[in-house]
Coordinates of N, CA and C in Angstrom, one line a residue:
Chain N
X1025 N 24.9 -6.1 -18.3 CA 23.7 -6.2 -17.4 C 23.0 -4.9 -17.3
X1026 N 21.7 -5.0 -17.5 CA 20.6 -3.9 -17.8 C 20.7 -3.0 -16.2
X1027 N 21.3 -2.0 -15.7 CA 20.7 -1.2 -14.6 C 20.3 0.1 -14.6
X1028 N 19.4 0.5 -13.3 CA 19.2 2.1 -13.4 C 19.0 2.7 -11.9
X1029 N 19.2 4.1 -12.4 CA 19.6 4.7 -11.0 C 18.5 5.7 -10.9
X1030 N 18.3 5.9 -9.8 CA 17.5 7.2 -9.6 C 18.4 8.3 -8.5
X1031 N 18.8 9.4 -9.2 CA 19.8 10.0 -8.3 C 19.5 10.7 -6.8
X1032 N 17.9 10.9 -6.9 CA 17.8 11.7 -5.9 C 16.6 10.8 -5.1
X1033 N 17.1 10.7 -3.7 CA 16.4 9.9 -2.9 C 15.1 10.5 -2.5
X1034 N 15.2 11.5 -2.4 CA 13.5 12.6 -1.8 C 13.1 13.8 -3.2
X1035 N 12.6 14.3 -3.4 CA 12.3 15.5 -3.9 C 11.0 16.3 -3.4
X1036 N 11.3 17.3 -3.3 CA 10.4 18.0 -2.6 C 9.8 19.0 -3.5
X1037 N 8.7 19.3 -3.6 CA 7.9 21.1 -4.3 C 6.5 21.3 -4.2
X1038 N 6.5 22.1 -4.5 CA 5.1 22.9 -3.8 C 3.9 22.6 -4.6
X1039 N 2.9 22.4 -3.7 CA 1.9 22.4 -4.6 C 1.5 22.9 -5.9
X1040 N 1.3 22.6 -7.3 CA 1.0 23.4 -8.1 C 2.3 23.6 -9.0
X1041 N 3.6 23.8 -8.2 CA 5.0 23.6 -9.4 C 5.0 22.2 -10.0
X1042 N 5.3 22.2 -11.2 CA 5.7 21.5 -11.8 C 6.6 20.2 -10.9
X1043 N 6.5 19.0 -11.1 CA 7.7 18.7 -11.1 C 8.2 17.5 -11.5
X1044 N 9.6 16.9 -11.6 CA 10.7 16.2 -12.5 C 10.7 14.7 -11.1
X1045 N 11.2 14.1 -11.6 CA 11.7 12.9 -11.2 C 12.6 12.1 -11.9
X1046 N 13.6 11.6 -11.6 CA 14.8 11.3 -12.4 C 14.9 10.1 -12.1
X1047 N 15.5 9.8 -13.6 CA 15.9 8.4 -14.1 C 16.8 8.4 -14.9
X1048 N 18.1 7.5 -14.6 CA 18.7 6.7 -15.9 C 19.4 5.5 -16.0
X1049 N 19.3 5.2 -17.0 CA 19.4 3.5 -17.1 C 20.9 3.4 -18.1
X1050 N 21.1 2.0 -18.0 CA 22.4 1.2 -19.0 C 21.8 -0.2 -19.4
X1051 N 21.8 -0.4 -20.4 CA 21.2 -1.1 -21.3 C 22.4 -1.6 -22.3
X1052 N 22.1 -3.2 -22.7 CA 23.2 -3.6 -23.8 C 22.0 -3.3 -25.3
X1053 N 20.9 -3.2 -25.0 CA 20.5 -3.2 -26.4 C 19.0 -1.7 -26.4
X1054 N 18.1 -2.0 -26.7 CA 17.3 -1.0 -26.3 C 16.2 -1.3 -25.5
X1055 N 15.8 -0.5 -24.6 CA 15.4 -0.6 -23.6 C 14.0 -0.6 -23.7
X1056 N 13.3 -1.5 -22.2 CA 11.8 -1.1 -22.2 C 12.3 -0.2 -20.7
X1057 N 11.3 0.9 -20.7 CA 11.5 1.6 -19.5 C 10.2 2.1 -18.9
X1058 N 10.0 1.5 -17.2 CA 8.8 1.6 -16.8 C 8.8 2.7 -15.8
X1059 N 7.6 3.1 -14.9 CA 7.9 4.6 -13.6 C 6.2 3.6 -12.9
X1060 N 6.3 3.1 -12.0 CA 5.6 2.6 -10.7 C 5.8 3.6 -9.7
X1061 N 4.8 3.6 -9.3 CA 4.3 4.3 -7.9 C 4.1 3.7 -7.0
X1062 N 4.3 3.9 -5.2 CA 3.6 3.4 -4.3 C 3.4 4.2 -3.0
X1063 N 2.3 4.2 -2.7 CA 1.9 4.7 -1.6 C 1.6 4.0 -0.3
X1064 N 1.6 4.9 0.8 CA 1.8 4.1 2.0 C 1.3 3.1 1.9
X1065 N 1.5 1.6 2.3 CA 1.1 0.4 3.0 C 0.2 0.2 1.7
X1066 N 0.8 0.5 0.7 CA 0.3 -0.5 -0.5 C 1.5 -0.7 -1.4
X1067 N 0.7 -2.2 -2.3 CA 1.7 -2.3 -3.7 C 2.3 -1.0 -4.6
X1068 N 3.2 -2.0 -5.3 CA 3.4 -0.6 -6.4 C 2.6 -0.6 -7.6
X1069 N 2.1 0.6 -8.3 CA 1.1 0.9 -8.5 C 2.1 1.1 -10.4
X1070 N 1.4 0.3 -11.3 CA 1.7 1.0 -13.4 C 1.5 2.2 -13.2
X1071 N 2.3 3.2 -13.5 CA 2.1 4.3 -14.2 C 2.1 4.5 -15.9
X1072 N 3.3 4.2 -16.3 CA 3.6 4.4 -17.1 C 4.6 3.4 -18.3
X1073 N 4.6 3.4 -19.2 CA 5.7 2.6 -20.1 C 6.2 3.4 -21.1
X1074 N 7.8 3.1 -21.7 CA 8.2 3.6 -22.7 C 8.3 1.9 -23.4
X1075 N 8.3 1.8 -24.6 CA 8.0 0.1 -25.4 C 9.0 0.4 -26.7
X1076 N 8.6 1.5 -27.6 CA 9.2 2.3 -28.8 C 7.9 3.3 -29.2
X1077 N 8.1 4.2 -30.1 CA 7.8 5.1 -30.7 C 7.7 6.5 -30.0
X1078 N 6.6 7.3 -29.9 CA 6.9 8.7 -29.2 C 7.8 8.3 -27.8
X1079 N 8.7 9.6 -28.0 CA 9.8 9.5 -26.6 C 8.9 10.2 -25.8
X1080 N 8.0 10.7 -26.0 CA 7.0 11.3 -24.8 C 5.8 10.2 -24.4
X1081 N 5.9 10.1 -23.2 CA 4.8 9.2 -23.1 C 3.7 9.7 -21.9
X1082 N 2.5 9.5 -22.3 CA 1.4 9.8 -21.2 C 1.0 8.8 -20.3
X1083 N 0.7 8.7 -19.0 CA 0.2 8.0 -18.1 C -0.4 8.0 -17.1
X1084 N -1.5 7.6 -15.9 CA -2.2 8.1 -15.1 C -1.9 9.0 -14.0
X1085 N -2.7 9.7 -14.0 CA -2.9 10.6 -13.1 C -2.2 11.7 -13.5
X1086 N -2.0 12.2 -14.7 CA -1.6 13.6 -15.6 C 0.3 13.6 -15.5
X1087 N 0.5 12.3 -15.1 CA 2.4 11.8 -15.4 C 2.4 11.6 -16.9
X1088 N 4.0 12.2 -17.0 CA 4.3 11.5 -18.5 C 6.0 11.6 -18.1
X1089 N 6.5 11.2 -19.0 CA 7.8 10.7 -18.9 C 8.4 10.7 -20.3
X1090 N 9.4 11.1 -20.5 CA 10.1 11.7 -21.8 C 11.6 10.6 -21.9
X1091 N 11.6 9.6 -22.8 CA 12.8 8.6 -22.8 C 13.8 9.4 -24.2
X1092 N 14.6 9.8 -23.6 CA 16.1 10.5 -24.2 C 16.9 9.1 -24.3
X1093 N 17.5 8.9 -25.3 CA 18.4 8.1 -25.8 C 19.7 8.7 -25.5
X1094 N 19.7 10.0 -25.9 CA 21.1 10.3 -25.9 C 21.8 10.3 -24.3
X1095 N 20.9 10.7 -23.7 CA 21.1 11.2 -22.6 C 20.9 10.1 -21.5
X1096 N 20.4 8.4 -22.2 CA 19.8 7.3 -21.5 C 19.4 7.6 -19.7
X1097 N 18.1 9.2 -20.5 CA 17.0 9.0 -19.0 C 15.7 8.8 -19.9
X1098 N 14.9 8.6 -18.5 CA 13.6 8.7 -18.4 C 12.7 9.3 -17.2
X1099 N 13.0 10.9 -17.2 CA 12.4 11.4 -16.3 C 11.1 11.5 -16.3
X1100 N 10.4 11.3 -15.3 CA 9.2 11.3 -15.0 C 9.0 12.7 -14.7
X1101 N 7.4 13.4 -15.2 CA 7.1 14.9 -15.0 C 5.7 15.0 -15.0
X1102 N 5.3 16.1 -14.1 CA 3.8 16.6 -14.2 C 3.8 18.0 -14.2
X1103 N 3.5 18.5 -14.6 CA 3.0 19.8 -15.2 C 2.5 20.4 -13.6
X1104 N 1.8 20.2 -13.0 CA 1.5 20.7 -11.6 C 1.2 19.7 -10.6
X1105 N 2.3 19.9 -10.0 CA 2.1 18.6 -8.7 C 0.4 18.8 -7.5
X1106 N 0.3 17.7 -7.6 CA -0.9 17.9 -6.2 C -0.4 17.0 -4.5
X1107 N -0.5 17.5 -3.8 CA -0.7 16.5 -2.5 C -0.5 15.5 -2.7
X1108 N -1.7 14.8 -3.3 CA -2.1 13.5 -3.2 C -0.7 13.0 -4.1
X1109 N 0.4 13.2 -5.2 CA 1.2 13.2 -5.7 C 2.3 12.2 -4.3
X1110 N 1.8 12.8 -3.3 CA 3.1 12.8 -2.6 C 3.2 11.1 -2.4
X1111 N 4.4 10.3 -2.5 CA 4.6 9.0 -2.7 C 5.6 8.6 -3.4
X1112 N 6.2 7.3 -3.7 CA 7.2 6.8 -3.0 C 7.6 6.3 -5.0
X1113 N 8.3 6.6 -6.0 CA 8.4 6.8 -7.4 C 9.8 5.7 -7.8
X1114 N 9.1 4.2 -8.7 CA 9.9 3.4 -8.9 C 9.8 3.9 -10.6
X1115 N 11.6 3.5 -10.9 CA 11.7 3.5 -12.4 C 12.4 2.3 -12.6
X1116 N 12.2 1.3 -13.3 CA 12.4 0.4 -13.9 C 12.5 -0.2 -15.3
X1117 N 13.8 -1.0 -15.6 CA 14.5 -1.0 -16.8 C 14.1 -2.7 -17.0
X1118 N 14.5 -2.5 -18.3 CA 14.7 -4.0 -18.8 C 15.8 -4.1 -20.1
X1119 N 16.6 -5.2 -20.2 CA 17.2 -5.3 -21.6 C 16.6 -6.1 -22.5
X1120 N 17.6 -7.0 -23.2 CA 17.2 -7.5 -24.5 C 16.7 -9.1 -22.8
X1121 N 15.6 -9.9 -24.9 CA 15.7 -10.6 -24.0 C 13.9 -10.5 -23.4
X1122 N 13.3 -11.7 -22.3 CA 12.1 -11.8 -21.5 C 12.7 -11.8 -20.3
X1123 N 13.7 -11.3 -19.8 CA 14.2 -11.0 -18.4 C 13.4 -9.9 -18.1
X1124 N 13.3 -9.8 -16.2 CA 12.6 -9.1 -15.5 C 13.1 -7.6 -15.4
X1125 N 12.3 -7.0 -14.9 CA 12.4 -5.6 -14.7 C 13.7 -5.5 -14.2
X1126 N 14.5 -4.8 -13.9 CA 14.9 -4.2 -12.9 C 14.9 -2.7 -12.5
X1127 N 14.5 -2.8 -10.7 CA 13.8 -1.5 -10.6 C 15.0 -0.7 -9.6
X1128 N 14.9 0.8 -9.8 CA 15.4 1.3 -9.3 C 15.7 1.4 -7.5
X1129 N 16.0 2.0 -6.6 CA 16.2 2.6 -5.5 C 14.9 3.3 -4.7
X1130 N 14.2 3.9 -5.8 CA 13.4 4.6 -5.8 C 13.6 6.1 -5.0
X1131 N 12.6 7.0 -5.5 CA 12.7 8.4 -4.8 C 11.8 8.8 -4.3
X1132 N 11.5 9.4 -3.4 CA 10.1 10.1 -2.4 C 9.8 11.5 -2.6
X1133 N 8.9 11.2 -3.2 CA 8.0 12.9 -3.8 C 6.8 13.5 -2.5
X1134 N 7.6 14.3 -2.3 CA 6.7 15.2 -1.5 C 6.0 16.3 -1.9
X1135 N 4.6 16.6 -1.5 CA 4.3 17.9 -2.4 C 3.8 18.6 -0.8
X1136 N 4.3 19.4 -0.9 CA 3.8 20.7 0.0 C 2.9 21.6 -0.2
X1137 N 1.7 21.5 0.4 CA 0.3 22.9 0.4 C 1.1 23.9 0.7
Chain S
X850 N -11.5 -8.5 -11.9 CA -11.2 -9.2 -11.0 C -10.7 -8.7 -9.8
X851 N -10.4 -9.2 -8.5 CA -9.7 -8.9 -7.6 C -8.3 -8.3 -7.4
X852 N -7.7 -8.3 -8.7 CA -6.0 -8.0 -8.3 C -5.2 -9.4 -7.7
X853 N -3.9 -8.5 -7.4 CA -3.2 -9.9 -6.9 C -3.6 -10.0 -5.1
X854 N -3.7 -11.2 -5.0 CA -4.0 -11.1 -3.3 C -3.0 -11.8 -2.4
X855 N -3.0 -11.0 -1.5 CA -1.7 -11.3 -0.4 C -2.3 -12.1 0.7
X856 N -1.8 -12.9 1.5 CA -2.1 -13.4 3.0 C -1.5 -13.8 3.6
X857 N -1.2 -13.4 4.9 CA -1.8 -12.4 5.1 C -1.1 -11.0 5.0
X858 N -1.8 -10.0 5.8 CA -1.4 -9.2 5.2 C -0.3 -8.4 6.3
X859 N -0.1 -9.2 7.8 CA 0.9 -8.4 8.5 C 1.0 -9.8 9.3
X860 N 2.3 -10.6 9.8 CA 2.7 -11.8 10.5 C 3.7 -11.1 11.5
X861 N 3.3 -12.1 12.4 CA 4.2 -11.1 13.4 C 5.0 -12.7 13.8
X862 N 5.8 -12.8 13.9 CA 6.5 -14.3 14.3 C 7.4 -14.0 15.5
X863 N 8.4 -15.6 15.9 CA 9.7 -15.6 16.8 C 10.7 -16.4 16.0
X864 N 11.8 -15.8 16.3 CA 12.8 -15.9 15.5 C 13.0 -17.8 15.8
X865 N 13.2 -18.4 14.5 CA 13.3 -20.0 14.7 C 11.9 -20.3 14.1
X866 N 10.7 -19.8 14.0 CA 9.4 -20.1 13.4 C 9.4 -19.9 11.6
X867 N 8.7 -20.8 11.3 CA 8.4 -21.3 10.0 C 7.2 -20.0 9.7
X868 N 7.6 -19.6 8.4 CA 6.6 -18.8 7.9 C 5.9 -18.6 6.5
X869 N 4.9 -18.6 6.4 CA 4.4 -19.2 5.1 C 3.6 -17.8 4.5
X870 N 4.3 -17.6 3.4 CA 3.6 -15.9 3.1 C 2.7 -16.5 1.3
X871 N 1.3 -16.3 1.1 CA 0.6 -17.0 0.0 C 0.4 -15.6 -0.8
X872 N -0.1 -16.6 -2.0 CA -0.5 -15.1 -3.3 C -1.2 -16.1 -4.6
X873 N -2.2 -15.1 -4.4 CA -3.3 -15.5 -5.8 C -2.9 -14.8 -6.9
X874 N -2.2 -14.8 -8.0 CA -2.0 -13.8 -8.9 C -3.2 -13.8 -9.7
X875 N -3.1 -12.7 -10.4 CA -4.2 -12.4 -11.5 C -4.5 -13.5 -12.3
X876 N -5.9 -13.8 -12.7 CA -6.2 -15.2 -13.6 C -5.9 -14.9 -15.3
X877 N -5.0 -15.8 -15.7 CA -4.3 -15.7 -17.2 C -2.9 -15.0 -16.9
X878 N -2.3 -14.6 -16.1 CA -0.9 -14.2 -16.2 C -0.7 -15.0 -15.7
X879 N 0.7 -15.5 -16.7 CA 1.7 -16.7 -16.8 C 2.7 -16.2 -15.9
X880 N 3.2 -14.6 -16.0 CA 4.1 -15.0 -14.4 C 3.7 -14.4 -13.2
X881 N 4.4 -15.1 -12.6 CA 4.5 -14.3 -10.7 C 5.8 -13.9 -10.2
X882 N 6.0 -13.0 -10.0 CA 7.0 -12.9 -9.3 C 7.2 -12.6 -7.2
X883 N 7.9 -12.8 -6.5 CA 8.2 -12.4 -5.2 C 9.3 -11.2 -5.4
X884 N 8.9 -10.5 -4.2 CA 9.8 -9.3 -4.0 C 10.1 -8.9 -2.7
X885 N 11.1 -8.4 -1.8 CA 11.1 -8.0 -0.8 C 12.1 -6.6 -0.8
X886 N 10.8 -6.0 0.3 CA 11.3 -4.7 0.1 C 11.8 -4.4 1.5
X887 N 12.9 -3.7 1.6 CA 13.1 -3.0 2.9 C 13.7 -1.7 3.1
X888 N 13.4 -0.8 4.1 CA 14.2 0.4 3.7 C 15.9 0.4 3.3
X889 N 16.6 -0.3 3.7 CA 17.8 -0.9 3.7 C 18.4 -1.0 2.4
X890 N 18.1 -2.0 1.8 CA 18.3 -2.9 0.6 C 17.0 -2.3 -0.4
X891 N 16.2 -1.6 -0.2 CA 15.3 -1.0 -1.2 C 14.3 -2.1 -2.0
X892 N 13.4 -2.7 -3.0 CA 12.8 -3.5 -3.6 C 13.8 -4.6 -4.3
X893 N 14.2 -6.0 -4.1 CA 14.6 -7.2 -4.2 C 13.7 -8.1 -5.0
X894 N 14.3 -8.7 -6.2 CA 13.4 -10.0 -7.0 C 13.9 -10.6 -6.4
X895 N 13.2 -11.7 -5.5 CA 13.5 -13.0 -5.2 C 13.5 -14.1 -6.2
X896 N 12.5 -14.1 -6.8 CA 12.2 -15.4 -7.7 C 11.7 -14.9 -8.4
X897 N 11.3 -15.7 -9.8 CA 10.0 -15.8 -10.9 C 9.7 -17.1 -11.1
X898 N 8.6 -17.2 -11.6 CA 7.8 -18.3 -12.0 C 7.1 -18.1 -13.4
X899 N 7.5 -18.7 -14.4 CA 6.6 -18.4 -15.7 C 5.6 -20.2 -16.2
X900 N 4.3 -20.1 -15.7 CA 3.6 -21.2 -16.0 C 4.0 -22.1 -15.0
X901 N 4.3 -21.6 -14.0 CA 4.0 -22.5 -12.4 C 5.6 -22.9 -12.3
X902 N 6.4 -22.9 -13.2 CA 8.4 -23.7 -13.2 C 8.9 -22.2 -13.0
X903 N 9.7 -22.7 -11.8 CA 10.3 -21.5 -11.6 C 11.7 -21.0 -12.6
X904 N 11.6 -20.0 -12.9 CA 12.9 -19.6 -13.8 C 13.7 -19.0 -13.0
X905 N 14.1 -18.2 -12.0 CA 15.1 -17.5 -11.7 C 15.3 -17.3 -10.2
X906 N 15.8 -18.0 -9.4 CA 16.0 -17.8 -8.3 C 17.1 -17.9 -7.2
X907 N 18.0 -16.8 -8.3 CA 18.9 -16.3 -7.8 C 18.7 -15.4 -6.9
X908 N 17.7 -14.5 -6.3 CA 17.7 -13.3 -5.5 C 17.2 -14.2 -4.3
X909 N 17.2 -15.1 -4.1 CA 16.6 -16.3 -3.2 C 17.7 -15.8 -1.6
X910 N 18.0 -15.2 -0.2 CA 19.0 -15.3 0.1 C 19.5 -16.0 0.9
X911 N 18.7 -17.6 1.2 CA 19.2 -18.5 1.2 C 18.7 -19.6 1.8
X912 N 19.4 -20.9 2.1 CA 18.3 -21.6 1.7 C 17.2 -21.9 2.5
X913 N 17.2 -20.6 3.6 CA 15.9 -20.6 4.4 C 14.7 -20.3 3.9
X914 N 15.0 -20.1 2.6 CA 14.0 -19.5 2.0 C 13.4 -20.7 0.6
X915 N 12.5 -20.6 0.6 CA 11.8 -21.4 -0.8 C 10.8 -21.2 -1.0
X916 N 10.1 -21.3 -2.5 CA 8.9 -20.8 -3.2 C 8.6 -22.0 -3.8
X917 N 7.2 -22.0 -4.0 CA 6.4 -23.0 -5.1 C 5.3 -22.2 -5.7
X918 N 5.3 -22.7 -6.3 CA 3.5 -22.9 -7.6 C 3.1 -24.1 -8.4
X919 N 2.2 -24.6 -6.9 CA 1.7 -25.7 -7.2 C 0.7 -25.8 -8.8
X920 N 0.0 -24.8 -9.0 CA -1.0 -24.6 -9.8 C -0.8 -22.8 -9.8
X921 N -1.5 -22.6 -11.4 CA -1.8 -21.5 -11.6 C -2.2 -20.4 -11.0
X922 N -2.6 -20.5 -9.8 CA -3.6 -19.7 -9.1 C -2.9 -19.6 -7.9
X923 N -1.8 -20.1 -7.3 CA -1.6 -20.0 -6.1 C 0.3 -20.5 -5.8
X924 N 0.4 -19.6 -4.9 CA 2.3 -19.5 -4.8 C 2.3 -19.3 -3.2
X925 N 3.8 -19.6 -2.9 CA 3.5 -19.5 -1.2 C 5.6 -19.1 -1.8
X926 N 5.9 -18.9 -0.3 CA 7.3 -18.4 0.2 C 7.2 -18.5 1.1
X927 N 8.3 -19.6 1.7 CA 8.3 -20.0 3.1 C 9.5 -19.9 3.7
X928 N 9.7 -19.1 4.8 CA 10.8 -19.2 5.3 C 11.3 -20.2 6.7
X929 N 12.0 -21.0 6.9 CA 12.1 -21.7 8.2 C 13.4 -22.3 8.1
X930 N 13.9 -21.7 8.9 CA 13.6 -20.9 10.4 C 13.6 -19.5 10.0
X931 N 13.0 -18.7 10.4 CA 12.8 -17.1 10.4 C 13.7 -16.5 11.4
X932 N 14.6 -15.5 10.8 CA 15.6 -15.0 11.5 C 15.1 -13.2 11.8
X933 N 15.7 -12.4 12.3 CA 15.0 -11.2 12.6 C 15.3 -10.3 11.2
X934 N 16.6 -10.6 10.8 CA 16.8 -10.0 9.3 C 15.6 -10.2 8.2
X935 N 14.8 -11.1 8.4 CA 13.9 -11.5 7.1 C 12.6 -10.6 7.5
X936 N 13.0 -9.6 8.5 CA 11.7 -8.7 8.9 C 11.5 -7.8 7.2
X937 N 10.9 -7.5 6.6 CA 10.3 -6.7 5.6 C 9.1 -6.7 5.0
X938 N 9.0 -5.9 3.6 CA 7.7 -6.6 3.6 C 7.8 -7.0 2.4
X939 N 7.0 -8.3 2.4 CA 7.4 -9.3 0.6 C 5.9 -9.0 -0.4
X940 N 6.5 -8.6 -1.4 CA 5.2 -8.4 -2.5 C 5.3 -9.2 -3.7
X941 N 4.2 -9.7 -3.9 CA 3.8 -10.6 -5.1 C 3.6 -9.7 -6.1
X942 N 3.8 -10.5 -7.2 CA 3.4 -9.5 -8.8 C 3.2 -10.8 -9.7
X943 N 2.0 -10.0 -10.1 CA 1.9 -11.3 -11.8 C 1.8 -10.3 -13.0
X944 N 2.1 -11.0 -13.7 CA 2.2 -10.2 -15.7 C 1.8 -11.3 -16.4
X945 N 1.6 -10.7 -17.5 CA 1.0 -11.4 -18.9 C 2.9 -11.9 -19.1
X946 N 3.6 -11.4 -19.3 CA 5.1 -12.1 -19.7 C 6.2 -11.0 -18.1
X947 N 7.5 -11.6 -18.3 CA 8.4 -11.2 -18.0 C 8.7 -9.7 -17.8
X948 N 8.5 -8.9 -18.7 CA 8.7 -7.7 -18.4 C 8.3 -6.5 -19.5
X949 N 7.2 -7.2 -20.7 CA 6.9 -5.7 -21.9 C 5.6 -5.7 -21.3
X950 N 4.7 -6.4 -20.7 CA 3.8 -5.9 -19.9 C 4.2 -5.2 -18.4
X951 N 2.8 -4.6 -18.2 CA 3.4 -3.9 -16.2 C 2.8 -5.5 -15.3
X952 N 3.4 -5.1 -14.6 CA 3.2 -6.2 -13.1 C 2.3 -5.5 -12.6
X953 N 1.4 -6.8 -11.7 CA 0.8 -5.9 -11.1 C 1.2 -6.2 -9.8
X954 N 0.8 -5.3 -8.7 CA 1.6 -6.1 -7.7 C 0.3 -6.3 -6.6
X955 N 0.6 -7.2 -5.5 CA -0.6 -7.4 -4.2 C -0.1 -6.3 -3.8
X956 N -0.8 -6.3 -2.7 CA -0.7 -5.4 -0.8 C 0.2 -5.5 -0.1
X957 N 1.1 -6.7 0.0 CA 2.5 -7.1 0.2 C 1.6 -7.5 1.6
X958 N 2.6 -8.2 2.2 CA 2.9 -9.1 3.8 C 3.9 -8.6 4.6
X959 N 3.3 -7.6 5.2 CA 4.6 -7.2 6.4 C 5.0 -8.1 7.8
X960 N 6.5 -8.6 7.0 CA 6.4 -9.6 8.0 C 7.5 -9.2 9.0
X961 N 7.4 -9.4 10.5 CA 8.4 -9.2 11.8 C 8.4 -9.9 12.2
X962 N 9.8 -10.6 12.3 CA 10.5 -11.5 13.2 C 11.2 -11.0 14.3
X963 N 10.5 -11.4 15.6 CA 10.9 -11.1 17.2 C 12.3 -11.5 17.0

């Protein structure tokens, strides 16, 4: 059975650092791997997909996410965090198969001015 | 279009009350899915529906709980009798398929049971 973990419940960093968000999954075959967002008193929000080809992937609002095989993550990253960043970071797996997502725990990104 | 739509969007009930939580999914996505989220238990699939027949509703947690899709366009989750544990909030999602498209999701229904 397809699952994934997100290890760290909060992450915190400063405006302007870089920052990571972590994911990894277990898969019987190869994976689709997704990163949703949601902010207060709303839905969760597409960011991003991995499907196949580049392990780097780009998606809105200047996220991208990098799917490692060997290492079966898919950490979510931005180059310079902003404020408005700050919100509530679902990763979500799928296996073989038209079965559903399954979504992470999720983690809470805080960005500090 | 609109997105997916929720209604409403916050119920305030008493425990023993019937509750009926609705959702318009996006027009041409074949599924819908229910979800509830709580800090607790974190985001929950309750059900799916692909072309109105439900496929999976095993996350159902029990049988106070039931879903339909009468037609394309519209799904309800009803719980009765409503206990104070079913306080959370439940979000809808529709997709083109199961899971190589993204979901999109509504506004969710925050619901509290007195």
């Amino acid at each position: 059975a397809q699952s994934v973990a997100q290890p760290e419940d909060q992450v915190n960093v400063a405006e302007g650092n870089p920052l990571t968000v972590k994911c990894t999954y277990s898969v019987s075959g190869n994976p689709y791997l997704f990163w949703y967002v949601q902010y207060p008193n709303r839905g969760l929000q597409f960011l991003l997909k991995y499907i196949t080809g580049d392990n780097l992937v780009k998606g809105s609002y200047g996220f991208e996410a990098e799917f490692n095989k060997s290492q079966t993550s898919f950490h979510l990253k931005k180059p310079s965090a902003l404020v408005s960043d700050s919100a509530l970071y679902f990763c979500a797996v799928r296996d073989i198969g038209n079965t559903p997502l399954v979504f992470g725990k999720g983690t809470r990104l805080s960005v500090i001015a | 279009d609109a997105g997916v739509i929720q209604s409403p969007r916050h119920e305030v009930t008493e425990m023993g009350q019937e509750v009926t939580l609705r959702c318009k999914p996006i027009s041409g996505h074949d599924y819908l899915f229910w979800y509830r989220q709580t800090m607790m238990r974190g985001l929950e699939l309750l059900i799916y529906f692909n072309n109105n027949v439900p496929i999976d509703d095993s996350g159902m947690p029990e049988d106070r709980f039931s879903a339909k899709m009468p037609n394309a366009s519209f799904s309800t989750l009803k719980i009765q009798p409503s206990e104070p544990r079913d306080s959370a909030v439940y979000f809808c999602a529709s997709s083109l398929d199961a899971s190589y498209n993204e979901q999109f999701f509504g506004p969710g229904t925050r619901l509290t049971v007195l």
